[in-house]
Tab-separated table of C-alpha atoms in Angstrom:
chain	number	residue	atom	x	y	z
A	598	UNK	CA	0.038	-0.357	0.155
A	599	UNK	CA	1.411	3.270	-1.268
A	600	UNK	CA	0.420	6.836	0.362
A	601	UNK	CA	1.255	9.659	-2.266
A	602	UNK	CA	1.303	13.303	-0.837
A	603	UNK	CA	1.627	16.399	-2.838
A	604	UNK	CA	3.817	19.186	-1.148
A	605	UNK	CA	1.935	21.719	-3.567
A	606	UNK	CA	-0.935	21.000	-2.473
A	607	UNK	CA	-2.677	23.838	0.175
A	608	UNK	CA	-4.354	20.650	2.149
A	609	UNK	CA	-1.190	20.527	5.209
A	610	UNK	CA	0.765	16.917	4.769
A	611	UNK	CA	-0.602	16.004	7.748
A	612	UNK	CA	-4.125	16.164	6.734
A	613	UNK	CA	-3.147	14.539	3.371
A	614	UNK	CA	-1.513	11.759	5.550
A	615	UNK	CA	-4.604	11.194	8.054
A	616	UNK	CA	-6.908	11.677	4.911
A	617	UNK	CA	-5.236	8.435	2.705
A	618	UNK	CA	-4.775	6.533	6.099
A	619	UNK	CA	-8.264	6.874	6.781
A	620	UNK	CA	-8.875	6.229	2.542
A	621	UNK	CA	-7.355	3.181	2.852
A	622	UNK	CA	-8.603	1.476	6.083
A	623	UNK	CA	-12.084	1.909	4.659
A	624	UNK	CA	-11.231	0.656	1.288
A	625	UNK	CA	-10.009	-2.533	2.929
A	626	UNK	CA	-6.287	-1.470	1.980
A	627	UNK	CA	-5.019	-2.094	5.310
A	628	UNK	CA	-6.115	-4.634	8.067
A	629	UNK	CA	-7.021	-3.811	11.428
A	630	UNK	CA	-4.172	-4.978	13.331
A	631	UNK	CA	-1.788	-4.354	10.586
A	632	UNK	CA	1.555	-3.242	11.386
A	633	UNK	CA	1.909	1.347	10.598
A	634	UNK	CA	5.554	2.387	9.524
A	635	UNK	CA	7.572	4.023	12.232
A	636	UNK	CA	7.337	7.641	12.651
A	637	UNK	CA	10.929	7.787	11.404
A	638	UNK	CA	10.305	6.039	8.563
A	639	UNK	CA	7.585	7.313	7.046
A	640	UNK	CA	8.791	11.112	7.021
A	641	UNK	CA	12.404	9.981	5.372
A	642	UNK	CA	10.535	8.094	3.256
A	643	UNK	CA	8.531	10.978	2.320
A	644	UNK	CA	11.242	13.669	2.783
A	645	UNK	CA	9.070	16.074	5.513
A	646	UNK	CA	9.782	16.690	9.027
A	647	UNK	CA	9.006	14.170	12.062
A	648	UNK	CA	6.400	16.691	13.656
A	649	UNK	CA	4.243	16.735	10.085
A	650	UNK	CA	4.314	12.771	10.725
A	651	UNK	CA	3.772	12.467	14.712
A	652	UNK	CA	0.726	15.166	14.150
A	653	UNK	CA	-0.998	13.007	11.643
A	654	UNK	CA	-0.332	9.933	13.980
A	655	UNK	CA	-1.469	11.467	17.260
A	656	UNK	CA	-4.646	12.646	15.584
A	657	UNK	CA	-5.247	9.464	13.596
A	658	UNK	CA	-4.412	7.825	17.480
A	659	UNK	CA	-7.444	10.586	18.712
A	660	UNK	CA	-9.827	9.379	15.997
A	661	UNK	CA	-9.287	5.341	17.159
A	662	UNK	CA	-7.840	4.772	13.903
A	663	UNK	CA	-4.867	3.566	14.599
A	664	UNK	CA	-2.806	2.380	17.765
A	665	UNK	CA	0.169	2.603	19.126
A	666	UNK	CA	1.254	0.229	21.354
A	667	UNK	CA	4.616	1.389	22.657
A	668	UNK	CA	7.879	-0.080	21.936
A	669	UNK	CA	5.927	-2.966	19.360
A	670	UNK	CA	5.041	-0.258	17.094
A	671	UNK	CA	2.123	1.440	15.407
A	672	UNK	CA	-0.961	-0.553	14.465
A	673	UNK	CA	-4.206	-0.106	12.700
A	674	UNK	CA	-7.181	-0.203	15.473
A	675	UNK	CA	-9.541	-2.948	15.665
A	676	UNK	CA	-12.537	-0.902	15.040
A	677	UNK	CA	-10.512	1.100	12.799
A	678	UNK	CA	-13.020	1.215	9.702
A	679	UNK	CA	-16.089	1.969	12.046
A	680	UNK	CA	-14.284	4.900	13.968
A	681	UNK	CA	-12.901	6.158	10.231
A	682	UNK	CA	-16.366	6.677	8.952
A	683	UNK	CA	-16.772	9.676	11.865
A	684	UNK	CA	-16.378	12.933	11.088
A	685	UNK	CA	-15.143	14.870	14.175
A	686	UNK	CA	-15.094	17.684	12.445
A	687	UNK	CA	-19.059	17.437	11.529
A	688	UNK	CA	-19.905	16.130	15.201
A	689	UNK	CA	-18.072	19.595	16.893
A	690	UNK	CA	-20.174	21.583	14.532
A	691	UNK	CA	-23.238	20.162	15.392
A	692	UNK	CA	-22.829	19.670	19.271
A	693	UNK	CA	-21.931	24.042	18.533
A	694	UNK	CA	-24.730	24.334	17.042
A	695	UNK	CA	-26.891	23.392	19.820
A	696	UNK	CA	-25.054	24.782	22.336
A	697	UNK	CA	-25.307	28.174	20.650
A	698	UNK	CA	-29.103	27.839	20.217
A	699	UNK	CA	-29.263	27.077	24.193
A	700	UNK	CA	-27.435	30.499	24.578
A	701	UNK	CA	-29.302	32.154	22.267
A	702	UNK	CA	-32.788	31.034	23.965
A	703	UNK	CA	-31.233	32.027	27.221
A	704	UNK	CA	-30.644	35.799	25.743
A	705	UNK	CA	-26.255	35.183	25.562
A	706	UNK	CA	-25.233	37.998	22.811
A	707	UNK	CA	-23.022	36.778	20.238
A	708	UNK	CA	-20.339	39.264	21.601
A	709	UNK	CA	-20.764	37.802	25.313
A	710	UNK	CA	-20.271	34.256	23.781
A	711	UNK	CA	-16.825	35.317	21.822
A	712	UNK	CA	-15.762	36.617	24.728
A	713	UNK	CA	-16.698	34.324	27.202
A	714	UNK	CA	-15.462	31.264	24.828
A	715	UNK	CA	-12.118	33.063	24.095
A	716	UNK	CA	-11.740	33.486	27.509
A	717	UNK	CA	-12.717	29.709	28.395
A	718	UNK	CA	-10.612	28.692	25.828
A	719	UNK	CA	-7.534	30.900	27.017
A	720	UNK	CA	-8.163	29.349	29.874
A	721	UNK	CA	-8.765	32.977	32.164
B	1013	UNK	CA	56.692	-27.537	-4.591
B	1014	UNK	CA	53.051	-28.346	-4.856
B	1015	UNK	CA	51.416	-25.797	-2.329
B	1016	UNK	CA	53.837	-23.234	-4.777
B	1017	UNK	CA	51.553	-24.266	-7.810
B	1018	UNK	CA	48.003	-24.153	-6.217
B	1019	UNK	CA	48.907	-20.475	-4.890
B	1020	UNK	CA	50.268	-19.538	-8.462
B	1021	UNK	CA	46.958	-21.031	-9.468
B	1022	UNK	CA	44.598	-19.573	-6.890
B	1023	UNK	CA	46.772	-15.882	-7.977
B	1024	UNK	CA	45.456	-16.524	-11.361
B	1025	UNK	CA	42.826	-16.940	-10.209
B	1026	UNK	CA	42.055	-13.711	-8.100
B	1027	UNK	CA	43.645	-11.680	-11.203
B	1028	UNK	CA	40.959	-12.626	-13.412
B	1029	UNK	CA	38.507	-12.908	-10.980
B	1030	UNK	CA	38.321	-9.506	-9.821
B	1031	UNK	CA	40.408	-7.494	-12.121
B	1032	UNK	CA	38.914	-8.987	-15.697
B	1033	UNK	CA	35.721	-10.751	-14.598
B	1034	UNK	CA	34.433	-8.576	-12.509
B	1035	UNK	CA	34.716	-5.454	-14.381
B	1036	UNK	CA	33.932	-6.673	-17.745
B	1037	UNK	CA	30.873	-7.638	-16.432
B	1038	UNK	CA	29.806	-4.398	-14.604
B	1039	UNK	CA	30.968	-2.907	-18.188
B	1040	UNK	CA	28.437	-4.736	-19.892
B	1041	UNK	CA	25.372	-3.584	-17.496
B	1042	UNK	CA	26.272	-0.006	-17.483
B	1043	UNK	CA	26.616	-0.011	-21.146
B	1044	UNK	CA	22.739	-1.965	-20.563
B	1045	UNK	CA	21.867	1.111	-18.865
B	1046	UNK	CA	23.486	3.437	-21.726
B	1047	UNK	CA	21.368	1.561	-24.156
B	1048	UNK	CA	17.997	1.285	-22.664
B	1049	UNK	CA	17.800	4.541	-21.133
B	1050	UNK	CA	19.460	7.356	-23.491
B	1051	UNK	CA	20.575	10.821	-22.175
B	1052	UNK	CA	17.710	12.407	-24.097
B	1053	UNK	CA	14.688	10.261	-22.806
B	1054	UNK	CA	16.552	9.442	-19.201
B	1055	UNK	CA	17.780	12.412	-17.824
B	1056	UNK	CA	17.345	12.049	-14.122
B	1057	UNK	CA	19.120	9.073	-14.562
B	1058	UNK	CA	22.799	10.885	-15.279
B	1059	UNK	CA	22.256	13.823	-12.900
B	1060	UNK	CA	25.961	15.322	-13.434
B	1061	UNK	CA	25.855	14.726	-17.059
B	1062	UNK	CA	26.048	11.959	-20.268
B	1063	UNK	CA	30.079	12.870	-20.371
B	1064	UNK	CA	30.679	12.674	-17.176
B	1065	UNK	CA	29.050	9.166	-16.724
B	1066	UNK	CA	30.988	7.609	-20.004
B	1067	UNK	CA	33.913	9.220	-18.313
B	1068	UNK	CA	33.521	7.071	-15.338
B	1069	UNK	CA	33.202	4.035	-17.234
B	1070	UNK	CA	36.190	4.665	-18.855
B	1071	UNK	CA	37.866	5.772	-15.367
B	1072	UNK	CA	36.758	2.474	-14.052
B	1073	UNK	CA	37.941	0.351	-17.088
B	1074	UNK	CA	41.479	1.156	-17.042
B	1075	UNK	CA	41.888	1.501	-14.211
B	1076	UNK	CA	41.125	-2.159	-14.065
B	1077	UNK	CA	43.053	-2.782	-17.076
B	1078	UNK	CA	46.206	-1.276	-15.035
B	1079	UNK	CA	45.857	-3.128	-12.071
B	1080	UNK	CA	45.103	-6.035	-14.176
B	1081	UNK	CA	48.693	-5.632	-15.647
B	1082	UNK	CA	50.306	-5.065	-12.230
B	1083	UNK	CA	48.840	-8.425	-11.608
B	1084	UNK	CA	50.324	-9.732	-13.985
B	1085	UNK	CA	53.893	-8.035	-13.921
B	1086	UNK	CA	53.771	-9.487	-9.865
B	1087	UNK	CA	52.414	-12.837	-11.017
B	1088	UNK	CA	55.519	-13.145	-13.653
B	1089	UNK	CA	57.799	-11.583	-10.935
B	1090	UNK	CA	57.023	-13.576	-7.774
B	1091	UNK	CA	56.553	-16.975	-10.104
B	1092	UNK	CA	60.195	-17.027	-11.252
B	1093	UNK	CA	61.583	-15.708	-8.569
B	1094	UNK	CA	59.776	-18.729	-6.582
B	1095	UNK	CA	60.969	-21.399	-8.703
B	1096	UNK	CA	64.364	-19.792	-9.142
B	1097	UNK	CA	64.394	-20.317	-5.339
B	1098	UNK	CA	65.377	-16.296	-4.609
B	1099	UNK	CA	61.813	-16.634	-3.137
B	1100	UNK	CA	59.799	-18.138	-0.540
B	1101	UNK	CA	55.707	-18.882	-0.464
B	1102	UNK	CA	56.326	-17.743	3.266
B	1103	UNK	CA	57.554	-14.368	2.327
B	1104	UNK	CA	55.069	-13.313	0.129
B	1105	UNK	CA	51.697	-14.214	2.376
B	1106	UNK	CA	50.405	-10.542	2.286
B	1107	UNK	CA	51.156	-10.368	-2.207
B	1108	UNK	CA	47.586	-11.425	-2.481
B	1109	UNK	CA	45.986	-9.393	0.664
B	1110	UNK	CA	48.054	-6.076	-0.710
B	1111	UNK	CA	47.118	-6.621	-4.616
B	1112	UNK	CA	43.416	-7.429	-3.593
B	1113	UNK	CA	43.435	-3.985	-2.047
B	1114	UNK	CA	44.876	-2.763	-4.804
B	1115	UNK	CA	42.408	-4.559	-7.203
B	1116	UNK	CA	38.846	-3.787	-4.569
B	1117	UNK	CA	40.191	0.424	-5.270
B	1118	UNK	CA	37.810	0.683	-8.962
B	1119	UNK	CA	34.937	-0.602	-7.021
B	1120	UNK	CA	35.822	1.684	-3.927
B	1121	UNK	CA	35.713	4.461	-6.750
B	1122	UNK	CA	32.153	3.000	-8.172
B	1123	UNK	CA	30.664	2.941	-4.952
B	1124	UNK	CA	31.586	6.791	-3.547
B	1125	UNK	CA	30.698	7.784	-7.162
B	1126	UNK	CA	27.305	5.999	-6.673
B	1127	UNK	CA	26.779	7.801	-3.676
B	1128	UNK	CA	27.872	11.539	-4.864
B	1129	UNK	CA	25.346	10.706	-7.725
B	1130	UNK	CA	22.558	10.178	-5.213
B	1131	UNK	CA	23.115	12.830	-3.708
B	1132	UNK	CA	23.106	14.816	-7.189
B	1133	UNK	CA	19.419	13.508	-7.516
B	1134	UNK	CA	17.846	14.145	-4.168
B	1135	UNK	CA	19.430	17.804	-4.459
B	1136	UNK	CA	18.026	18.451	-8.753
B	1137	UNK	CA	15.217	15.924	-7.492
B	1138	UNK	CA	12.048	19.027	-7.857
B	1139	UNK	CA	8.725	16.755	-7.910
B	1140	UNK	CA	6.246	17.814	-5.885
B	1141	UNK	CA	4.726	14.332	-5.352
B	1142	UNK	CA	6.149	11.843	-2.665
B	1143	UNK	CA	5.642	8.341	-1.872
B	1144	UNK	CA	6.120	5.855	0.704
B	1145	UNK	CA	5.547	2.249	1.359
B	1146	UNK	CA	2.584	2.192	4.150
B	1147	UNK	CA	4.576	-1.182	5.561
B	1148	UNK	CA	7.332	-1.668	8.297
B	1149	UNK	CA	10.883	-2.223	7.110
B	1150	UNK	CA	12.253	-4.797	9.543
B	1151	UNK	CA	15.639	-6.300	9.394
B	1152	UNK	CA	13.879	-9.622	8.956
B	1153	UNK	CA	12.120	-8.316	5.629
B	1154	UNK	CA	15.272	-8.285	3.854
B	1155	UNK	CA	18.029	-11.119	5.511
B	1156	UNK	CA	16.991	-14.336	6.516
B	1157	UNK	CA	16.913	-15.358	10.390
B	1158	UNK	CA	19.376	-18.058	9.769
B	1159	UNK	CA	21.874	-16.028	8.159
B	1160	UNK	CA	21.657	-12.599	10.254
B	1161	UNK	CA	22.265	-15.230	13.594
B	1162	UNK	CA	24.544	-16.948	12.047
B	1163	UNK	CA	27.070	-13.883	11.833
B	1164	UNK	CA	26.183	-13.367	14.922
B	1165	UNK	CA	27.205	-16.930	15.879
B	1166	UNK	CA	30.317	-16.034	14.152
B	1167	UNK	CA	30.831	-12.978	15.661
B	1168	UNK	CA	31.237	-14.889	19.116
B	1169	UNK	CA	33.080	-18.393	17.916
B	1170	UNK	CA	35.718	-16.122	15.989
B	1171	UNK	CA	36.300	-14.110	19.047
B	1172	UNK	CA	35.953	-16.942	21.379
B	1173	UNK	CA	38.959	-18.255	19.278
B	1174	UNK	CA	41.057	-15.334	19.164
B	1175	UNK	CA	40.492	-15.051	22.826
B	1176	UNK	CA	41.076	-18.956	23.174
B	1177	UNK	CA	44.858	-18.887	20.855
B	1178	UNK	CA	46.025	-16.223	23.473
B	1179	UNK	CA	45.649	-18.345	26.407
B	1180	UNK	CA	42.214	-15.293	27.334
B	1181	UNK	CA	44.965	-12.904	27.587
B	1182	UNK	CA	44.333	-9.989	26.131
B	1183	UNK	CA	47.877	-8.652	23.973
B	1184	UNK	CA	48.279	-6.019	21.461
B	1185	UNK	CA	47.687	-8.409	18.859
B	1186	UNK	CA	43.987	-9.299	20.040
B	1187	UNK	CA	43.421	-5.983	20.941
B	1188	UNK	CA	44.037	-5.040	16.790
B	1189	UNK	CA	42.130	-7.787	15.896
B	1190	UNK	CA	39.023	-7.005	18.206
B	1191	UNK	CA	39.396	-3.584	16.830
B	1192	UNK	CA	38.997	-4.814	13.424
B	1193	UNK	CA	36.621	-6.690	13.682
B	1194	UNK	CA	34.395	-4.584	16.036
B	1195	UNK	CA	35.052	-1.986	13.167
B	1196	UNK	CA	34.072	-3.931	10.347
B	1197	UNK	CA	30.678	-5.005	12.098
B	1198	UNK	CA	29.590	-1.725	13.444
B	1199	UNK	CA	30.443	-0.224	9.977
B	1200	UNK	CA	27.689	-2.799	8.273
B	1201	UNK	CA	25.291	-1.973	11.614
B	1202	UNK	CA	25.461	1.455	10.577
B	1203	UNK	CA	24.711	1.065	6.944
B	1204	UNK	CA	21.827	-1.559	7.314
B	1205	UNK	CA	20.197	0.878	10.219
B	1206	UNK	CA	20.778	3.835	7.229
B	1207	UNK	CA	19.030	1.759	4.722
B	1208	UNK	CA	16.068	0.521	7.211
B	1209	UNK	CA	15.486	3.731	8.376
B	1210	UNK	CA	17.336	6.721	6.620
B	1211	UNK	CA	16.362	8.550	3.990
B	1212	UNK	CA	16.605	7.024	0.216
B	1213	UNK	CA	18.972	7.115	-1.525
B	1214	UNK	CA	17.947	7.138	-4.734
B	1215	UNK	CA	14.594	10.070	-4.953
B	1216	UNK	CA	13.211	8.340	-7.498
B	1217	UNK	CA	13.936	4.525	-7.548
B	1218	UNK	CA	10.582	2.149	-6.957
B	1219	UNK	CA	9.596	0.394	-4.169
B	1220	UNK	CA	10.056	-2.836	-5.399
B	1221	UNK	CA	13.158	-1.880	-6.507
B	1222	UNK	CA	14.550	-0.233	-3.363
B	1223	UNK	CA	13.268	-3.408	-1.833
B	1224	UNK	CA	15.727	-5.392	-4.157
B	1225	UNK	CA	18.573	-3.336	-3.533
B	1226	UNK	CA	18.441	-3.571	0.234
B	1227	UNK	CA	18.006	-7.152	-0.061
B	1228	UNK	CA	21.159	-7.316	-2.071
B	1229	UNK	CA	23.148	-5.290	0.444
B	1230	UNK	CA	21.824	-6.889	3.540
B	1231	UNK	CA	22.676	-10.711	1.876
B	1232	UNK	CA	26.127	-8.713	1.439
B	1233	UNK	CA	26.715	-7.484	4.578
B	1234	UNK	CA	25.928	-10.785	6.408
B	1235	UNK	CA	28.260	-12.663	4.012
B	1236	UNK	CA	30.665	-10.359	4.423
B	1237	UNK	CA	30.860	-10.402	7.988
B	1238	UNK	CA	30.775	-14.140	8.387
B	1239	UNK	CA	33.810	-14.370	6.025
B	1240	UNK	CA	35.462	-11.723	8.114
B	1241	UNK	CA	35.185	-13.713	11.215
B	1242	UNK	CA	36.544	-16.922	9.210
B	1243	UNK	CA	39.415	-15.256	7.779
B	1244	UNK	CA	40.323	-13.517	11.420
B	1245	UNK	CA	39.407	-17.458	12.692
B	1246	UNK	CA	42.358	-18.542	9.549
B	1247	UNK	CA	45.148	-15.889	10.611
B	1248	UNK	CA	44.971	-17.260	13.493
B	1249	UNK	CA	45.398	-20.584	12.833
B	1250	UNK	CA	48.016	-20.239	10.706
B	1251	UNK	CA	50.067	-18.593	13.849
B	1252	UNK	CA	48.959	-21.535	16.186
B	1253	UNK	CA	49.974	-24.203	13.843
B	1254	UNK	CA	52.718	-23.073	12.301
B	1255	UNK	CA	50.837	-22.721	8.570
B	1256	UNK	CA	52.898	-20.018	6.844
B	1257	UNK	CA	53.310	-21.710	3.747
B	1258	UNK	CA	49.705	-21.927	3.289
B	1259	UNK	CA	48.819	-18.243	4.950
B	1260	UNK	CA	49.217	-16.833	0.738
B	1261	UNK	CA	46.838	-19.060	-0.964
B	1262	UNK	CA	43.915	-18.598	2.298
B	1263	UNK	CA	44.778	-14.929	1.689
B	1264	UNK	CA	44.165	-15.107	-2.302
B	1265	UNK	CA	41.174	-17.845	-1.686
B	1266	UNK	CA	39.635	-15.375	1.050
B	1267	UNK	CA	39.816	-12.609	-0.912
B	1268	UNK	CA	37.749	-14.191	-4.264
B	1269	UNK	CA	35.541	-15.437	-2.095
B	1270	UNK	CA	34.821	-12.105	-0.343
B	1271	UNK	CA	34.279	-10.973	-3.862
B	1272	UNK	CA	31.967	-13.861	-4.888
B	1273	UNK	CA	29.937	-13.582	-1.823
B	1274	UNK	CA	29.512	-9.467	-2.121
B	1275	UNK	CA	30.467	-7.655	-5.849
B	1276	UNK	CA	29.026	-11.633	-7.032
B	1277	UNK	CA	25.770	-11.766	-5.530
B	1278	UNK	CA	24.689	-8.001	-5.655
B	1279	UNK	CA	24.852	-8.435	-9.466
B	1280	UNK	CA	23.342	-11.854	-9.641
B	1281	UNK	CA	20.306	-10.504	-7.393
B	1282	UNK	CA	19.951	-7.751	-9.156
B	1283	UNK	CA	18.804	-8.474	-12.784
B	1284	UNK	CA	18.631	-4.916	-14.332
B	1285	UNK	CA	16.018	-6.290	-17.213
B	1286	UNK	CA	13.312	-5.701	-14.341
B	1287	UNK	CA	14.322	-2.580	-13.021
B	1288	UNK	CA	11.905	-0.314	-13.700
B	1289	UNK	CA	13.870	2.763	-15.217
B	1290	UNK	CA	10.347	4.739	-16.225
B	1291	UNK	CA	10.572	6.815	-12.662
B	1292	UNK	CA	13.747	8.310	-14.241
B	1293	UNK	CA	11.442	9.608	-17.345
B	1294	UNK	CA	12.233	12.918	-17.969
B	1295	UNK	CA	8.416	13.285	-18.769
B	1296	UNK	CA	7.370	11.137	-15.446
């Protein structure tokens, strides 16, 4: 299974990696439990910074598409096929929509929401 | 007298194998590449330009011819000397090794030149699309566990024999031998690690060809590692059992086997007709 990235593509490299690994899982080109290359190997083969690959792996691990097993390496998650169908951005959008509606019903203005959101996000 | 005869036969074989047969095969392979991948259509294969590459071929040919002539001259001088009694075999036991090192020079130059060429290829590579295999590479994808552990076991067996011949005392000789062995095996470990986890040497090489080249390299490293251990065992045995008359023959045979398992195996394992040359096309 080959992975191809385009460094001139406006889509960030880590997103291209995440998408292609998810597509490989969805298309059953890689199976649950299959080992994945190490961060260093993939970064060297693609000639990109290892932090870029690490970021992609971190996002895939968060989405439970891959799992890290310490020194044994990184593997495709047993539930990867189901998990890679979940669009976390769409889920977050719907959660925010519900929350904003509830706030507006309670009479909170958009400006107050923005200020409060920024304060909470920045830990103030 | 028959030991001398066998030695000179072995030395003739060493001259012909390393300075005639293998250079001829390498030159044939160069011609094959030049013919099937002309500069006009495969510019990526000639980062220094066609003329420079051709110069490299001519240099390799001339160097090997010169070394062949030196070999024939040495053979004549020592053969005459041995059979008219002015030279003894135990006095020329380093001749095959010294001449072998001279024979290795063109091969060494070609390796260095290939590394420089790959570096230039990487610098000139302007492709925005990059490809990688989604399978992890591990040592045993390229070398069988039996071969790998045989090399490791031979290292320890050889160390034990070296120490046992010296009554388990560390002398200067033993330290030099152990240091050489560690250095040689350390070099193979370093090169192997770079091949497994390092950057691609040739940025255009297809994954299949990379696999074949890496397999050939690991095959060569493990074989040479085993042979180095065998050589040191023979080297100490010669001193221990006073086999001075055999040493020159051992050295010549050792050098030939070394070339057979390194260069010979690499040539055998990499079939030029199966290499994907499309990746070097200017339009690809």
